[in-house]
Coordinates of C-alpha atoms in Angstrom, one line a residue:
X27 CA 0.0 0.1 0.0
X28 CA 1.3 3.6 -1.0
X29 CA 2.6 5.9 1.9
X30 CA 2.0 9.1 0.8
X31 CA 4.6 10.5 3.4
X32 CA 7.5 8.2 2.0
X33 CA 9.9 9.6 -0.8
X34 CA 12.3 6.8 -1.1
X35 CA 12.2 2.9 -0.4
X36 CA 15.1 0.7 -1.1
X37 CA 14.5 -2.8 -0.6
X38 CA 17.2 -5.4 -0.2
X39 CA 19.4 -3.9 -2.9
X40 CA 22.6 -5.8 -4.3
X41 CA 25.1 -4.6 -6.8
X42 CA 28.1 -6.4 -7.7
X43 CA 30.9 -5.4 -10.4
X44 CA 32.4 -8.8 -11.6
X45 CA 33.6 -10.6 -8.2
X46 CA 33.3 -7.3 -6.2
X47 CA 30.1 -6.7 -4.2
X48 CA 29.5 -3.1 -4.3
X49 CA 26.1 -3.3 -2.1
X50 CA 25.0 -6.3 -0.3
X51 CA 21.4 -6.1 0.2
X52 CA 21.0 -2.7 1.5
X53 CA 17.5 -1.7 2.5
X54 CA 16.7 2.0 3.5
X55 CA 13.8 4.5 3.6
X56 CA 13.5 8.1 3.6
X57 CA 9.8 10.1 4.3
X58 CA 9.5 13.6 2.4
X59 CA 10.8 17.0 4.3
X60 CA 14.1 15.0 5.6
X61 CA 17.7 15.5 4.7
X62 CA 19.8 12.0 5.0
X63 CA 23.6 12.4 5.3
X64 CA 24.9 9.3 3.7
X65 CA 28.4 8.7 5.1
X66 CA 31.4 6.3 4.6
X67 CA 35.0 6.4 3.5
X68 CA 36.0 6.4 -0.2
X69 CA 34.8 2.9 -2.2
X70 CA 32.3 2.1 0.7
X71 CA 29.6 2.0 -1.7
X72 CA 27.8 5.6 -1.6
X73 CA 28.3 6.2 -5.1
X74 CA 26.8 3.1 -6.6
X75 CA 23.8 3.3 -4.2
X76 CA 23.1 7.0 -5.4
X77 CA 23.5 6.2 -8.9
X78 CA 21.3 3.1 -8.2
X79 CA 18.5 5.2 -6.9
X80 CA 18.9 7.9 -10.0
X81 CA 18.4 4.7 -12.5
X82 CA 21.7 5.7 -13.6
X83 CA 22.5 1.7 -12.9
X84 CA 20.8 -1.5 -12.4
X85 CA 20.9 -3.2 -9.2
X86 CA 21.3 -7.4 -9.6
X87 CA 19.0 -7.6 -6.7
X88 CA 16.5 -6.0 -4.7
X89 CA 14.0 -3.0 -6.2
X90 CA 14.1 0.5 -5.4
X91 CA 10.8 2.7 -5.3
X92 CA 10.8 6.5 -5.8
X93 CA 6.9 7.9 -4.5
X94 CA 6.1 4.5 -4.7
X95 CA 7.3 3.8 -8.2
X96 CA 9.8 1.6 -9.3
X97 CA 13.1 3.1 -10.2
X98 CA 13.3 3.9 -14.2
X99 CA 12.2 6.1 -16.8
X100 CA 9.1 6.8 -14.8
X101 CA 11.2 8.0 -11.8
X102 CA 13.7 10.4 -13.6
X103 CA 11.3 13.5 -13.6
X104 CA 11.1 12.7 -9.6
X105 CA 14.6 12.8 -8.8
X106 CA 17.3 15.6 -9.1
X107 CA 21.3 14.3 -9.0
X108 CA 24.2 16.0 -8.5
X109 CA 27.1 13.8 -9.5
X110 CA 30.7 13.8 -7.7
X111 CA 32.2 15.5 -10.9
X112 CA 31.9 17.8 -13.2
X113 CA 29.8 16.9 -16.7
X114 CA 29.0 20.3 -18.0
X115 CA 31.2 20.9 -21.4
X116 CA 33.8 23.7 -20.9
X117 CA 32.6 25.8 -23.8
X118 CA 29.4 26.4 -21.8
X119 CA 28.4 30.0 -19.6
X120 CA 26.3 29.9 -17.0
X121 CA 23.7 31.0 -19.1
X122 CA 24.1 28.1 -21.7
X123 CA 23.7 25.8 -18.7
X124 CA 20.4 27.2 -17.5
X125 CA 19.1 27.2 -21.4
X126 CA 20.1 23.5 -21.6
X127 CA 18.7 22.1 -18.4
X128 CA 15.3 24.3 -19.1
X129 CA 15.3 22.5 -22.4
X130 CA 15.9 19.0 -21.0
X131 CA 13.7 19.1 -17.7
X132 CA 10.2 20.5 -17.7
X133 CA 10.1 20.9 -14.4
X134 CA 13.2 23.3 -14.4
X135 CA 12.1 26.9 -12.7
X136 CA 14.5 29.8 -14.2
X137 CA 13.6 32.2 -11.9
X138 CA 14.9 30.1 -9.2
X139 CA 18.3 29.4 -11.2
X140 CA 18.3 32.9 -11.5
X141 CA 18.0 33.7 -7.8
X142 CA 20.8 31.1 -7.0
X143 CA 23.3 32.3 -9.3
X144 CA 23.1 35.8 -7.8
X145 CA 23.5 33.9 -4.2
X146 CA 26.3 31.9 -5.4
X147 CA 27.8 35.0 -7.1
X148 CA 28.3 33.8 -10.3
X149 CA 27.8 35.9 -13.5
X150 CA 25.6 34.2 -16.4
X151 CA 28.1 34.8 -18.8
X152 CA 31.0 33.5 -17.3
X153 CA 31.8 30.1 -18.9
X154 CA 33.1 26.7 -17.1
X155 CA 36.4 26.9 -18.5
X156 CA 36.8 29.9 -16.3
X157 CA 35.7 28.8 -13.4
X158 CA 37.3 27.4 -10.2
X159 CA 36.4 24.0 -9.6
X160 CA 34.5 25.2 -6.1
X161 CA 32.5 27.9 -8.9
X162 CA 31.8 25.0 -11.1
X163 CA 30.4 23.0 -8.1
X164 CA 28.0 25.9 -7.0
X165 CA 26.9 26.4 -10.7
X166 CA 26.0 22.3 -11.0
X167 CA 24.3 22.7 -7.4
X168 CA 22.2 25.8 -8.8
X169 CA 21.3 23.3 -11.6
X170 CA 20.5 20.7 -9.1
X171 CA 18.1 22.4 -6.9
X172 CA 16.2 24.8 -9.9
X173 CA 14.1 21.6 -10.6
X174 CA 11.2 21.0 -8.8
X175 CA 12.0 17.1 -8.0
X176 CA 10.9 15.2 -5.1
X177 CA 14.5 13.6 -4.0
X178 CA 17.5 15.6 -4.7
X179 CA 20.7 13.2 -4.8
X180 CA 24.2 15.1 -3.9
X181 CA 27.3 13.3 -4.2
X182 CA 30.3 14.8 -2.3
X183 CA 28.7 18.3 -2.9
X184 CA 31.8 20.2 -1.2
X185 CA 34.5 18.2 -2.3
X186 CA 36.3 21.2 -4.2
X187 CA 34.7 24.2 -2.1
X188 CA 36.8 26.3 0.3
X189 CA 35.0 26.6 4.0
X190 CA 33.5 30.2 3.3
X191 CA 31.6 28.7 0.1
X192 CA 30.4 25.8 2.4
X193 CA 28.6 27.6 4.8
X194 CA 26.8 29.5 1.8
X195 CA 26.3 26.2 -0.1
X196 CA 25.1 24.5 2.9
X197 CA 22.5 27.2 3.9
X198 CA 21.2 27.2 -0.1
X199 CA 20.8 23.1 0.5
X200 CA 18.5 23.7 3.7
X201 CA 16.5 26.4 1.8
X202 CA 16.5 25.2 -1.6
X203 CA 14.2 22.1 -1.0
X204 CA 10.2 21.9 0.3
X205 CA 8.6 20.0 3.0
X206 CA 7.4 17.5 0.3
X207 CA 11.0 16.6 -0.9
X208 CA 13.7 15.1 0.5
X209 CA 17.6 15.3 0.1
X210 CA 20.2 12.9 0.3
X211 CA 24.1 13.9 0.8
X212 CA 26.7 12.0 0.6
X213 CA 29.9 12.8 1.8
X214 CA 33.0 12.2 4.3
X215 CA 33.2 16.3 5.3
X216 CA 30.9 15.0 8.3
X217 CA 31.9 18.0 10.6
X218 CA 31.5 20.9 8.2
X219 CA 27.9 19.9 7.7
X220 CA 26.3 17.4 10.1
X221 CA 24.1 19.8 11.7
X222 CA 22.1 20.0 8.3
X223 CA 21.2 16.3 8.7
X224 CA 17.7 15.1 10.0
X225 CA 18.8 11.4 9.5
X226 CA 22.2 9.9 9.0
X227 CA 23.4 6.5 7.6
X228 CA 26.8 5.0 7.7
X229 CA 28.0 2.6 5.1
X230 CA 30.8 0.2 4.6
X231 CA 31.9 -2.5 2.2
X232 CA 28.5 -2.1 0.4
X233 CA 26.5 -2.7 3.9
X234 CA 24.9 -0.3 6.9
X235 CA 26.4 -0.4 9.5
X236 CA 24.6 2.4 11.7
X237 CA 21.2 4.2 10.4
X238 CA 18.7 6.6 12.8
X239 CA 17.7 10.1 13.5
X240 CA 20.7 12.2 13.8
X241 CA 19.7 14.2 17.1
X242 CA 18.9 10.7 18.9
X243 CA 22.1 9.2 17.7
X244 CA 23.7 12.4 19.3
X245 CA 21.9 11.7 22.3
X246 CA 22.3 8.2 22.7
X247 CA 26.0 8.1 22.0
X248 CA 26.8 11.3 23.7
X249 CA 28.6 12.6 20.5
X250 CA 28.5 14.1 17.6
X251 CA 28.0 12.8 14.1
X252 CA 31.6 13.9 13.2
X253 CA 32.9 11.9 16.4
X254 CA 30.5 9.2 15.7
X255 CA 32.1 8.8 12.3
X256 CA 35.5 8.9 13.5
X257 CA 34.8 6.0 15.9
X258 CA 33.2 3.6 13.3
X259 CA 35.7 4.2 10.6
X260 CA 38.7 5.8 12.5
X261 CA 40.6 2.6 13.5
X262 CA 39.5 0.8 10.4
X263 CA 40.9 3.4 7.9

């Protein structure tokens, strides 16, 4: 039976790359109006899980539902994905990128994109080839959040951004989604952005090792999410 409050339902998902198991029977759900921090070291399976939710790769087993629809062509209009690397051609200007997204996605909001460009201090005529890595990440974030999607998937959105810009981006993320949508943020920069998380999920070797409400975990464990991350992964890595 459909749950109108459930944005994402991941059911026993397994993904193999040859002999390597990238995901080993992951189950996870996310209600609307929540920001989930997906955390783990490099190679833990974070990007594989996000790409499976975005319908960019097919699991070997299990199923994924977004707004009660099986992930596939039908859910492309419900999910906005920010990859961990830039995919915009270097010749494009910020304005070109907005035109491209507006043509490709029916739910793209040009006014919102323009407002976010100003917030990010990016000029419409500025070309990707003339932008720093942090500026390109801010442009991609602008494009991602200018869609009226139900689920936003952000894969390492702060990797190349300086600490000053991180605060602005975190604030933008929190302000840029509605109570009817949800966000998953994959990151290993836990200390900088843990305060934005409603829920957290720690993943290692393709398996969930701990998940729960962020504030409840802080209270139960008597430590910050960053300290909890270090406790779980510090000795191993």
